[in-house]
Short mmCIF file of C-alpha atoms in Angstrom, two decimals:
data_model
loop_
_atom_site.label_atom_id
_atom_site.label_comp_id
_atom_site.label_asym_id
_atom_site.label_seq_id
_atom_site.Cartn_x
_atom_site.Cartn_y
_atom_site.Cartn_z
CA MET A 18 116.57 85.05 124.69
CA ILE A 19 116.53 84.12 121.15
CA TRP A 20 112.50 85.69 121.89
CA LEU A 21 113.93 88.96 122.90
CA LEU A 22 117.38 88.20 120.31
CA ARG A 23 114.77 89.24 117.72
CA ASP A 24 111.87 91.28 119.39
CA PHE A 25 113.60 94.00 120.23
CA ASP A 26 111.96 96.37 117.29
CA LEU A 27 108.33 95.35 117.81
CA LEU A 28 108.36 95.62 122.36
CA SER A 29 110.23 98.90 121.87
CA VAL A 30 107.28 100.41 119.22
CA LEU A 31 105.30 99.50 121.80
CA ILE A 32 106.82 100.08 124.70
CA ARG A 33 107.07 103.88 123.30
CA GLY A 34 103.09 103.81 122.12
CA VAL A 35 102.35 102.94 125.39
CA ALA A 36 104.68 106.10 126.96
CA LEU A 37 102.73 107.93 124.49
CA SER A 38 99.04 106.96 125.85
CA PHE A 39 100.35 107.40 129.54
CA GLU A 40 102.13 111.10 127.91
CA VAL A 41 98.84 111.56 127.14
CA LEU A 42 96.30 110.94 129.92
CA THR A 43 99.17 112.39 132.31
CA LEU A 44 98.83 115.67 130.68
CA GLY A 45 95.67 115.44 129.71
CA GLY A 46 94.05 114.80 133.15
CA ILE A 47 96.27 118.18 134.44
CA ALA A 48 94.83 119.81 132.31
CA PHE A 49 90.90 119.15 132.57
CA LEU A 50 92.01 119.36 136.78
CA LEU A 51 92.95 122.42 136.10
CA ILE A 52 91.31 124.36 133.28
CA ALA A 53 87.77 122.28 133.80
CA GLY A 54 87.59 120.95 136.93
CA LEU A 55 88.38 124.20 139.37
CA ARG A 56 86.25 126.28 136.70
CA ALA A 57 83.07 124.72 137.11
CA ASN A 58 83.46 124.45 140.89
CA ALA A 59 83.70 120.58 140.37
CA SER A 60 82.60 119.06 143.78
CA GLU A 61 84.90 116.88 145.73
CA PRO A 62 84.47 113.18 144.25
CA VAL A 63 84.92 114.71 141.21
CA ARG A 64 88.22 115.80 141.78
CA ARG A 65 89.23 112.88 144.12
CA GLY A 66 88.60 110.97 140.59
CA CYS A 67 90.29 113.38 138.86
CA TRP A 68 93.76 113.00 141.40
CA ARG A 69 93.27 109.14 141.21
CA GLY A 70 93.18 108.77 137.43
CA ILE A 71 96.51 111.71 137.35
CA ARG A 72 97.75 108.90 139.19
CA TRP A 73 97.53 105.82 137.58
CA ALA A 74 98.45 107.93 134.54
CA ALA A 75 102.19 109.39 135.90
CA THR A 76 102.88 105.57 136.85
CA GLY A 77 101.60 104.14 134.14
CA LEU A 78 104.06 106.86 132.64
CA PHE A 79 106.68 106.52 134.81
CA LEU A 80 107.81 103.07 134.33
CA ALA A 81 107.08 102.97 130.82
CA GLU A 82 109.48 105.74 130.40
CA ILE A 83 111.45 103.16 132.98
CA ALA A 84 110.79 100.59 130.60
CA SER A 85 112.20 102.49 127.70
CA VAL A 86 114.95 103.86 128.03
CA GLY A 87 116.40 100.90 129.26
CA ILE A 88 115.46 98.83 126.09
CA ASP A 89 116.78 101.66 124.29
CA THR A 90 120.02 101.05 126.41
CA ALA A 91 120.27 97.92 126.23
CA ILE A 92 119.97 97.56 122.91
CA LEU A 93 122.53 100.67 121.93
CA MET A 94 124.41 99.08 124.38
CA GLY A 95 124.36 95.71 122.60
CA GLY A 96 124.94 96.69 119.67
CA SER A 97 128.19 99.15 120.12
CA ALA A 98 131.01 98.99 122.22
CA LEU A 99 129.67 102.17 124.89
CA HIS A 100 130.12 101.00 127.82
CA PHE A 101 127.40 102.12 130.33
CA ALA A 102 128.68 106.00 131.68
CA ASP A 103 129.05 106.60 128.26
CA VAL A 104 125.32 105.57 127.68
CA VAL A 105 124.36 108.10 130.61
CA ALA A 106 125.73 110.84 129.03
CA ALA A 107 122.67 110.17 125.41
CA PRO A 108 120.69 112.42 124.91
CA TYR A 109 117.60 110.01 125.36
CA PHE A 110 118.70 109.03 129.12
CA ILE A 111 118.45 111.38 129.89
CA ALA A 112 115.49 113.09 128.63
CA GLY A 113 114.13 109.58 129.56
CA THR A 114 114.99 110.06 133.51
CA ILE A 115 113.92 113.64 133.64
CA ALA A 116 110.67 112.30 131.69
CA ALA A 117 110.59 109.43 134.89
CA LEU A 118 111.04 112.07 137.64
CA ALA A 119 108.58 114.93 136.32
CA THR A 120 105.87 111.85 136.69
CA LEU A 121 107.27 110.55 139.81
CA ALA A 122 107.23 114.03 141.55
CA VAL A 123 103.26 113.78 139.88
CA VAL A 124 102.85 110.64 141.15
CA THR A 125 103.57 112.91 145.16
CA CYS A 126 102.17 115.41 143.28
CA ALA A 127 98.59 113.04 143.58
CA ALA A 128 98.85 110.69 146.67
CA PHE A 129 99.00 114.32 148.67
CA ARG A 130 97.25 116.46 147.05
CA GLY A 131 95.74 119.86 148.32
CA ARG A 132 96.80 123.06 147.11
CA ILE A 133 100.34 123.47 147.22
CA ALA A 134 100.28 120.32 145.23
CA THR A 135 97.77 121.57 142.96
CA LEU A 136 100.25 124.22 142.61
CA LEU A 137 103.06 122.81 141.44
CA LEU A 138 100.65 120.22 138.61
CA GLY A 139 101.45 123.52 136.02
CA PRO A 140 105.44 122.98 135.82
CA LEU A 141 105.91 118.95 136.40
CA ALA A 142 102.92 118.51 133.15
CA ILE A 143 105.42 121.18 131.18
CA LEU A 144 108.96 119.32 132.94
CA ILE A 145 106.92 116.60 130.78
CA LEU A 146 106.23 117.67 127.78
CA LEU A 147 109.79 119.87 127.30
CA ALA A 148 111.00 115.38 127.95
CA ALA A 149 108.80 114.59 125.47
CA VAL A 150 109.49 116.75 122.31
CA ALA A 151 113.34 116.06 123.39
CA GLY A 152 113.03 112.87 122.21
CA SER A 153 112.12 113.66 119.11
CA HIS A 154 112.37 113.63 115.02
CA ALA A 155 112.45 117.35 115.78
CA VAL A 156 114.98 117.76 118.03
CA SER A 157 117.72 115.58 115.33
CA ARG A 158 116.85 117.65 112.70
CA MET A 159 119.28 119.72 110.80
CA ASP A 160 117.09 121.59 109.44
CA HIS A 161 113.44 123.91 110.59
CA ARG A 162 114.69 122.09 114.09
CA VAL A 163 112.52 125.75 116.31
CA ALA A 164 109.82 125.47 113.99
CA LEU A 165 109.23 121.37 114.24
CA VAL A 166 110.28 122.14 117.43
CA ALA A 167 107.29 124.84 118.98
CA LEU A 168 105.24 121.98 116.11
CA THR A 169 105.80 118.59 117.49
CA ALA A 170 105.26 120.93 121.17
CA ALA A 171 102.18 122.16 119.91
CA HIS A 172 101.05 118.51 118.44
CA HIS A 173 101.94 116.84 121.81
CA VAL A 174 99.77 119.74 124.35
CA GLY A 175 97.34 120.00 121.04
CA ALA A 176 96.48 115.42 121.74
CA ALA A 177 96.94 115.83 125.81
CA ILE A 178 94.18 118.71 126.44
CA TRP A 179 91.77 117.45 123.69
CA ILE A 180 91.52 113.35 123.90
CA GLY A 181 93.80 112.36 126.92
CA ALA A 182 91.31 115.15 128.40
CA ILE A 183 87.83 113.77 127.99
CA PRO A 184 88.03 110.45 129.99
CA PHE A 185 88.43 112.63 132.92
CA LEU A 186 85.25 114.00 131.58
CA LEU A 187 83.94 110.62 131.56
CA ILE A 188 85.15 110.52 135.10
CA GLY A 189 83.62 113.80 136.63
CA MET A 190 80.05 113.15 135.26
CA ARG A 191 80.84 109.69 136.47
CA ARG A 192 81.29 110.96 139.76
CA SER A 193 78.93 114.32 139.05
CA GLU A 194 76.62 115.08 142.47
CA ASP A 195 73.67 115.89 140.51
CA VAL A 196 72.92 116.63 135.88
CA GLY A 197 73.94 119.93 136.82
CA GLU A 198 77.56 119.95 137.31
CA ALA A 199 78.16 117.05 135.42
CA LYS A 200 76.39 120.42 132.45
CA ARG A 201 79.12 122.67 134.09
CA LEU A 202 81.97 120.47 133.29
CA LEU A 203 81.07 119.61 130.19
CA VAL A 204 80.88 123.66 129.06
CA LYS A 205 84.77 124.60 130.21
CA PHE A 206 85.61 121.33 128.87
CA SER A 207 83.77 122.17 125.27
CA PRO A 208 86.49 125.00 124.68
CA MET A 209 89.67 123.67 125.41
CA ALA A 210 88.17 120.73 122.98
CA ILE A 211 88.72 123.05 120.51
CA ALA A 212 90.99 124.07 121.07
CA GLY A 213 93.19 120.76 121.67
CA ALA A 214 91.27 120.00 118.25
CA GLY A 215 92.65 123.13 116.56
CA MET A 216 97.26 122.13 118.26
CA LEU A 217 96.57 118.72 117.38
CA LEU A 218 96.09 119.71 114.11
CA LEU A 219 98.04 123.11 113.68
CA GLY A 220 101.62 120.78 114.50
CA GLY A 221 100.47 117.30 112.49
CA ILE A 222 100.62 119.72 108.91
CA GLY A 223 102.92 121.41 109.91
CA MET A 224 105.38 118.08 110.93
CA GLY A 225 104.27 116.48 107.07
CA TRP A 226 104.42 119.66 105.29
CA VAL A 227 108.69 119.29 106.61
CA TYR A 228 109.08 115.46 107.25
CA LEU A 229 107.55 114.42 103.87
CA GLY A 230 109.36 117.09 101.96
CA VAL A 231 106.54 118.41 99.95
CA SER A 232 108.26 121.73 99.54
CA ALA A 233 110.86 120.00 98.07
CA ASP A 234 108.60 117.39 96.05
CA LYS A 235 105.37 118.97 95.13
CA SER A 236 104.52 115.13 93.93
CA LEU A 237 103.80 114.05 96.86
CA SER A 238 104.60 110.37 96.67
CA GLY A 239 106.87 110.79 100.07
CA LEU A 240 103.45 110.30 101.64
CA TYR A 241 102.17 107.03 99.32
CA GLY A 242 105.53 105.87 98.47
CA THR A 243 107.03 105.56 101.86
CA ALA A 244 105.96 103.20 105.62
CA TYR A 245 106.42 107.02 107.05
CA GLY A 246 103.12 108.24 104.66
CA VAL A 247 101.12 105.46 105.52
CA MET A 248 101.24 105.50 108.78
CA LEU A 249 101.01 109.45 108.12
CA LEU A 250 97.78 108.12 106.62
CA ALA A 251 96.03 105.20 109.01
CA LYS A 252 96.19 109.21 111.30
CA ILE A 253 94.17 110.79 108.67
CA TYR A 254 91.85 108.31 108.06
CA LEU A 255 91.58 107.70 112.36
CA LEU A 256 91.16 111.64 112.69
CA VAL A 257 88.52 112.10 110.16
CA LEU A 258 86.38 109.00 112.51
CA ILE A 259 87.37 111.15 116.06
CA VAL A 260 86.87 113.95 114.72
CA THR A 261 83.40 113.04 113.05
CA LEU A 262 82.19 112.05 116.61
CA GLY A 263 83.31 114.81 118.57
CA ALA A 264 80.97 116.96 116.04
CA GLY A 265 78.45 114.95 117.69
CA ASN A 266 79.28 115.63 120.59
CA PHE A 267 79.72 118.91 120.07
CA PHE A 268 76.67 119.55 118.57
CA LEU A 269 75.26 117.79 121.06
CA VAL A 270 76.92 120.25 123.54
CA ARG A 271 75.99 123.77 122.71
CA ARG A 272 71.67 122.18 123.63
CA ILE A 273 73.46 120.94 127.36
CA GLU A 274 71.33 124.39 128.93
CA THR A 275 67.70 122.02 127.56
CA ALA A 276 69.47 118.64 127.15
CA PRO A 277 67.53 115.63 128.69
CA GLU A 278 69.78 112.43 130.34
CA SER A 279 69.63 110.60 127.66
CA LEU A 280 71.96 113.04 125.66
CA LEU A 281 74.49 113.15 128.30
CA ARG A 282 74.91 108.92 127.61
CA ARG A 283 75.35 109.92 124.26
CA LEU A 284 77.50 112.08 124.96
CA ARG A 285 79.44 109.84 127.12
CA ARG A 286 79.39 106.45 124.58
CA PHE A 287 80.77 109.30 121.80
CA GLY A 288 83.58 109.92 124.22
CA GLU A 289 84.31 106.57 125.36
CA ALA A 290 84.68 105.59 121.65
CA GLU A 291 87.06 109.32 120.92
CA ILE A 292 89.47 107.95 123.44
CA GLY A 293 89.59 104.57 121.64
CA LEU A 294 90.19 105.41 118.33
CA ALA A 295 92.39 108.39 120.06
CA PHE A 296 94.60 105.50 121.33
CA THR A 297 94.78 103.30 118.10
CA ALA A 298 95.64 107.09 116.76
CA ILE A 299 98.86 106.95 118.92
CA LEU A 300 100.12 103.38 118.70
CA ALA A 301 100.31 104.23 114.73
CA ALA A 302 102.04 107.82 115.97
CA ALA A 303 104.56 104.78 117.66
CA SER A 304 105.22 103.21 114.77
CA MET A 305 106.28 106.47 112.40
CA THR A 306 108.98 107.28 115.69
CA SER A 307 110.07 103.50 115.00
CA GLN A 308 110.92 105.51 111.66
CA PRO A 309 113.18 107.42 108.86
CA PRO A 310 110.32 110.39 107.66
CA ALA A 311 110.20 110.50 104.45
CA VAL A 312 111.87 113.10 103.51
CA ASP A 313 114.83 111.54 104.19
CA LEU A 314 114.32 108.93 101.72
CA PRO A 315 114.48 110.13 98.75
CA ALA A 316 115.12 106.39 97.44
CA ASP A 317 114.04 103.45 97.03
CA ARG A 318 110.08 104.77 97.20
CA ALA A 319 106.55 102.83 95.57
CA THR A 320 105.74 105.17 92.64
CA LEU A 321 101.83 104.68 91.85
CA ALA A 322 102.71 102.78 88.76
CA GLU A 323 104.17 99.98 90.76
CA ILE A 324 101.16 100.72 93.54
CA GLY A 325 97.98 100.11 91.27
CA ALA A 326 100.19 97.59 89.43
CA ARG A 327 100.55 95.53 92.95
CA PHE A 328 96.63 96.43 93.70
CA ARG A 329 94.92 95.59 90.15
CA PRO A 330 91.70 93.89 90.82
CA GLU A 331 92.67 89.40 90.16
CA TRP A 332 91.50 86.06 90.74
CA PRO A 333 92.44 84.84 94.34
CA ARG A 334 94.40 82.34 94.40
CA LEU A 335 92.93 79.39 95.50
CA THR A 336 95.77 76.39 95.13
CA SER A 337 98.42 75.99 97.00
CA PRO A 338 101.98 74.81 96.37
CA SER A 339 103.18 71.68 98.36
CA PHE A 340 105.02 71.82 101.69
CA ALA A 341 107.67 70.28 99.66
CA GLU A 342 108.65 72.60 96.85
CA LEU A 343 109.24 75.69 99.62
CA ALA A 344 112.53 77.03 99.96
CA PRO A 345 114.59 74.58 102.23
CA SER A 346 114.42 75.79 106.13
CA THR A 347 116.86 78.03 107.54
CA PRO A 348 118.53 76.20 110.76
CA ILE A 349 117.49 77.41 114.33
CA GLN A 350 120.47 78.29 115.21
CA ILE A 351 122.15 79.72 112.14
CA ALA A 352 118.63 81.90 111.65
CA VAL A 353 119.12 83.60 115.51
CA LYS A 354 122.30 85.06 114.16
CA GLU A 355 121.12 86.17 110.49
CA MET A 356 118.38 88.17 112.05
CA GLN A 357 120.51 89.52 115.13
CA PHE A 358 123.22 90.77 113.22
CA ASN A 359 121.68 91.62 109.98
CA GLY A 360 117.69 91.71 110.45
CA ALA A 361 117.90 90.09 107.23
CA SER A 362 114.36 88.49 106.42
CA ALA A 363 114.84 84.55 104.94
CA PRO A 364 115.13 84.62 100.85
CA SER A 365 112.12 83.85 98.98
CA ASP A 366 110.87 82.23 95.59
CA SER A 367 107.95 82.20 93.39
CA ASN A 368 106.17 79.37 95.22
CA ASP A 369 106.70 80.85 98.85
CA GLU A 370 104.81 84.25 97.31
CA ALA A 371 102.57 81.91 96.19
CA TRP A 372 102.10 80.22 98.85
CA SER A 373 101.35 83.44 101.21
CA GLU A 374 98.82 84.15 98.64
CA TYR A 375 97.01 81.60 99.24
CA ASN A 376 96.76 81.57 102.86
CA HIS A 377 96.13 84.99 102.61
CA HIS A 378 92.88 84.75 99.97
CA TRP A 379 91.73 81.93 101.34
CA ALA A 380 91.82 84.20 104.63
CA GLY A 381 89.82 86.48 103.23
CA LEU A 382 87.08 84.87 101.41
CA ILE A 383 86.86 83.32 105.03
CA VAL A 384 86.64 87.14 106.29
CA LEU A 385 84.21 87.14 103.71
CA ALA A 386 82.13 84.92 104.90
CA ALA A 387 81.54 85.86 107.86
CA GLY A 388 80.62 89.68 107.19
CA ILE A 389 78.46 88.74 104.55
CA PHE A 390 76.33 86.40 107.26
CA ALA A 391 77.56 88.93 109.51
CA LEU A 392 75.05 91.19 107.76
CA LEU A 393 72.55 88.96 106.54
CA SER A 394 72.31 88.40 110.80
CA ARG A 395 70.37 91.33 111.16
CA LEU A 396 67.64 90.20 108.14
CA PRO A 397 64.01 88.66 110.12
CA ARG A 398 63.72 84.63 109.75
CA THR A 399 68.17 84.46 109.04
CA ARG A 400 68.48 83.27 112.68
CA TRP A 401 70.88 80.78 111.09
CA ALA A 402 73.62 83.15 109.44
CA ARG A 403 74.29 84.48 113.92
CA ASN A 404 76.94 81.57 114.01
CA TRP A 405 79.06 83.01 111.81
CA PRO A 406 82.01 83.90 114.45
CA LEU A 407 82.21 79.89 114.23
CA VAL A 408 84.10 80.94 110.83
CA PHE A 409 86.12 82.80 112.88
CA ALA A 410 87.64 80.07 114.96
CA GLY A 411 87.84 78.04 111.03
CA LEU A 412 90.47 80.66 110.27
CA ALA A 413 92.68 80.72 114.37
CA VAL A 414 93.41 77.14 113.00
CA PHE A 415 94.28 78.11 109.45
CA ILE A 416 96.70 80.94 110.18
CA VAL A 417 98.58 78.62 113.41
CA LEU A 418 98.56 75.52 110.66
CA ARG A 419 99.92 78.23 107.59
CA ALA A 420 101.10 80.89 108.25
CA ASP A 421 104.61 80.00 109.38
CA PRO A 422 106.15 76.86 106.73
CA ASP A 423 109.03 76.53 108.40
CA CYS A 424 107.84 76.16 112.43
CA TRP A 425 105.59 73.50 113.46
CA PRO A 426 103.25 71.88 112.91
CA LEU A 427 104.24 71.37 109.54
CA GLY A 428 108.52 72.55 109.71
CA PRO A 429 110.60 71.48 111.47
CA ARG A 430 111.70 74.40 113.60
CA SER A 431 109.57 73.42 117.80
CA PHE A 432 106.73 75.39 118.78
CA TRP A 433 108.95 77.52 121.16
CA ALA A 434 112.37 78.20 119.91
CA SER A 435 109.66 79.12 116.77
CA PHE A 436 109.53 82.16 118.91
CA TYR A 437 112.09 83.64 118.14
CA ALA A 438 110.87 85.63 115.05
CA PRO A 439 108.42 88.46 115.61
CA ASP A 440 105.49 87.39 111.72
CA VAL A 441 105.49 83.99 114.13
CA LEU A 442 104.65 85.77 117.31
CA GLN A 443 101.98 88.42 116.65
CA HIS A 444 100.96 85.22 114.36
CA ARG A 445 99.86 83.20 117.16
CA LEU A 446 99.06 86.46 119.25
CA TYR A 447 96.65 86.95 116.42
CA ALA A 448 94.39 83.28 116.31
CA LEU A 449 94.36 83.12 119.81
CA LEU A 450 92.25 86.83 120.13
CA ILE A 451 90.36 85.11 116.56
CA LEU A 452 89.60 81.70 118.26
CA ALA A 453 88.60 84.37 122.41
CA PHE A 454 86.39 86.63 119.99
CA ALA A 455 84.99 84.52 117.85
CA ALA A 456 83.55 82.14 121.18
CA PHE A 457 82.47 84.75 122.84
CA GLU A 458 80.58 86.33 120.65
CA TRP A 459 78.93 83.23 119.88
CA GLY A 460 76.93 83.42 123.00
CA VAL A 461 75.81 86.52 122.65
CA GLN A 462 74.49 86.22 119.31
CA THR A 463 73.40 82.92 120.13
CA GLU A 464 72.34 84.36 122.75
CA ARG A 465 73.68 81.53 125.14
CA LEU A 466 75.02 84.30 126.88
CA HIS A 467 73.93 87.35 128.60
CA SER A 468 76.68 89.30 130.54
CA LYS A 469 77.87 92.73 129.89
CA SER A 470 81.13 91.77 130.04
CA ALA A 471 80.76 88.84 126.94
CA THR A 472 79.19 90.97 124.94
CA MET A 473 82.47 93.26 124.63
CA VAL A 474 85.19 90.35 124.24
CA PHE A 475 84.22 91.05 120.60
CA PRO A 476 84.66 94.70 120.20
CA VAL A 477 87.13 94.82 122.12
CA LEU A 478 89.60 92.66 120.56
CA CYS A 479 88.78 93.41 117.30
CA ALA A 480 90.13 96.83 118.28
CA VAL A 481 92.67 95.63 120.18
CA ALA A 482 94.04 93.58 117.19
CA GLY A 483 93.56 96.35 114.83
CA ALA A 484 95.85 98.35 116.45
CA LEU A 485 98.66 96.39 117.33
CA LEU A 486 98.54 95.54 113.33
CA LEU A 487 99.85 99.18 113.33
CA THR A 488 103.32 97.54 114.58
CA HIS A 489 103.47 95.54 112.13
CA ASN A 490 106.75 94.34 110.63
CA HIS A 491 107.77 97.88 110.30
CA SER A 492 110.63 97.47 108.02
CA ILE A 493 113.57 99.82 109.17
CA GLY A 494 115.33 100.81 105.63
CA ASN A 495 111.65 101.19 104.54
CA VAL A 496 111.85 97.84 101.91
CA LYS A 497 110.12 98.70 98.48
CA GLU A 498 108.64 95.57 98.99
CA GLU A 499 108.31 95.51 102.26
CA LEU A 500 105.99 98.32 101.90
CA LEU A 501 103.58 97.32 99.27
CA ALA A 502 102.77 94.49 101.85
CA GLU A 503 102.10 96.96 104.83
CA MET A 504 100.33 98.57 101.61
CA SER A 505 97.34 95.27 102.47
CA HIS A 506 97.83 95.12 105.82
CA THR A 507 97.09 99.50 106.60
CA PRO A 508 94.08 99.46 105.62
CA ILE A 509 92.55 96.55 107.44
CA ALA A 510 93.72 97.33 110.53
CA LEU A 511 91.79 100.22 110.11
CA LEU A 512 89.23 98.70 109.06
CA GLY A 513 88.81 96.06 112.19
CA ALA A 514 89.28 99.46 114.37
CA THR A 515 85.62 100.31 112.77
CA ALA A 516 84.58 97.69 113.41
CA GLY A 517 85.74 97.35 116.89
CA TRP A 518 84.18 100.76 117.71
CA SER A 519 81.36 100.99 115.86
CA ARG A 520 79.61 97.32 117.26
CA TRP A 521 80.28 99.40 121.13
CA LEU A 522 78.51 102.02 120.55
CA GLU A 523 76.10 99.60 119.00
CA LEU A 524 75.61 97.59 121.99
CA ARG A 525 76.47 101.07 123.93
CA LEU A 526 73.55 102.55 122.75
CA PRO A 527 71.26 100.47 121.89
CA GLY A 528 67.55 101.94 121.93
CA GLN A 529 69.17 105.11 119.65
CA LYS A 530 69.62 105.73 115.01
CA GLU A 531 73.72 106.02 116.40
CA SER A 532 73.09 102.35 116.91
CA ARG A 533 71.33 100.95 114.25
CA LEU A 534 74.02 102.79 111.87
CA ALA A 535 76.60 101.25 113.82
CA SER A 536 74.90 97.57 113.14
CA PHE A 537 75.59 98.33 109.84
CA VAL A 538 79.26 99.42 109.68
CA TRP A 539 80.98 96.91 111.67
CA PRO A 540 79.27 93.92 109.19
CA ALA A 541 80.99 95.91 105.96
CA SER A 542 83.74 96.09 107.58
CA LEU A 543 84.43 92.89 107.17
CA ILE A 544 83.59 92.43 104.27
CA LEU A 545 85.93 94.82 103.13
CA VAL A 546 88.83 93.16 105.39
CA GLY A 547 88.28 90.52 103.19
CA LEU A 548 88.74 92.56 100.19
CA VAL A 549 91.46 93.27 100.74
CA LEU A 550 92.61 89.91 102.22
CA LEU A 551 91.80 89.32 98.60
CA ASN A 552 93.48 90.84 96.79
CA TYR A 553 97.10 90.36 98.87
CA ARG A 554 100.43 89.88 96.08
CA GLU A 555 103.87 89.29 97.56
CA SER A 556 105.11 90.96 94.04
#
């Protein structure tokens, strides 16, 4: 109960991200089947695979919509005197219910298939899209509403027919009866993906122009001085990576008629990385929807001078105040009430800030060492450096011991009761993730583990951890200090995703030049994460 009281915001962002992901997959699957699959005269195994994928994606979207409406309803009723009868007339409830019902109809169509089911997919997809747009920032705007609704719809459609359709392309290529069928699917999908990328960019640029308030503020302070702008920059970075991979696939498709089968394998591997990075971007989009657009926050923006002062290089803090010098811990019952009613963070002083900086800087040293050893392990006669994952086990222990001084084992709050705080939950989740990938990757690097599943643990957990970090501590009030702290966390999240998916490509493209390039990208990403942590500042 304590955990639920405090973690609704985090849970809401995560479920929003899940709902957006399944929406993109459902609409992308329908688009691929209707536009590429049918036009390419796909074989029955390919069509059956697409239908099955659509059914699973739509089922996930249905559950996510139900959960999202339920959580929003609980938050609304818990924080007001409204009854359920009042809430059902709210726009979010109506839009979520329509989306759930339309999605349920898609699940039914996918179960029965056939001509009528195929004809119904288009109208149902439009209904799901309209419900999604109805729940966006665009509908609630007083200005530029029509234009923003159109741009939001274009953004969703573009994401679906490009990103959401890629998994179905991979399914189709895997199930194709011959190489010729796989090539036909690629030829039909390529213009669809280009159109989707164009719509995605058009919608994103247009919405960014309005939501950042560029027409009124040419300084672009909404981009660099607000949490909304920081998350938009994160999406842009991920989009650049995705477009780079997509461009590689585009040139492969141009040679597809004369391409050997090995090129098809490269294309599939690039597609896997595209999918992973794209869904990281979708999680960033979910975080953006939980915050007010920058144009609505003309005050409390960070200035370039403040950002420069916070991130100027300084020598790391390698000594820490003692636990007795920290601000006294608030009893758990009082802390829960304070968090429940005003969401305020516990007060801190210079000793608390020094404690936090010390933790970040030592964590940075550990990650920096791991990255350097991983890079050294690429050289001949440096086999000892392959033990670099063991360094991360020390980082996991360090996080559990030092990250939350009010809680077990240093503070008076017990292990289980301390989960009331989202930060504690996230810190412990990260400690578990780090310990898991350290154990598996050490086995892989030292050749104690040989299974493909074991080799994928490090890239998957690294990418997932990077994606989850994008949800870390977003302030609804856009408090400047929390924004400046977020500016340290966001690059780490992006570098984590980069490291995970570059390691994925290294493993999935053995012997290729792309694999050799990727083998240097992820150690470099770890080194950069270490440097970012070493320069972390609380004030």
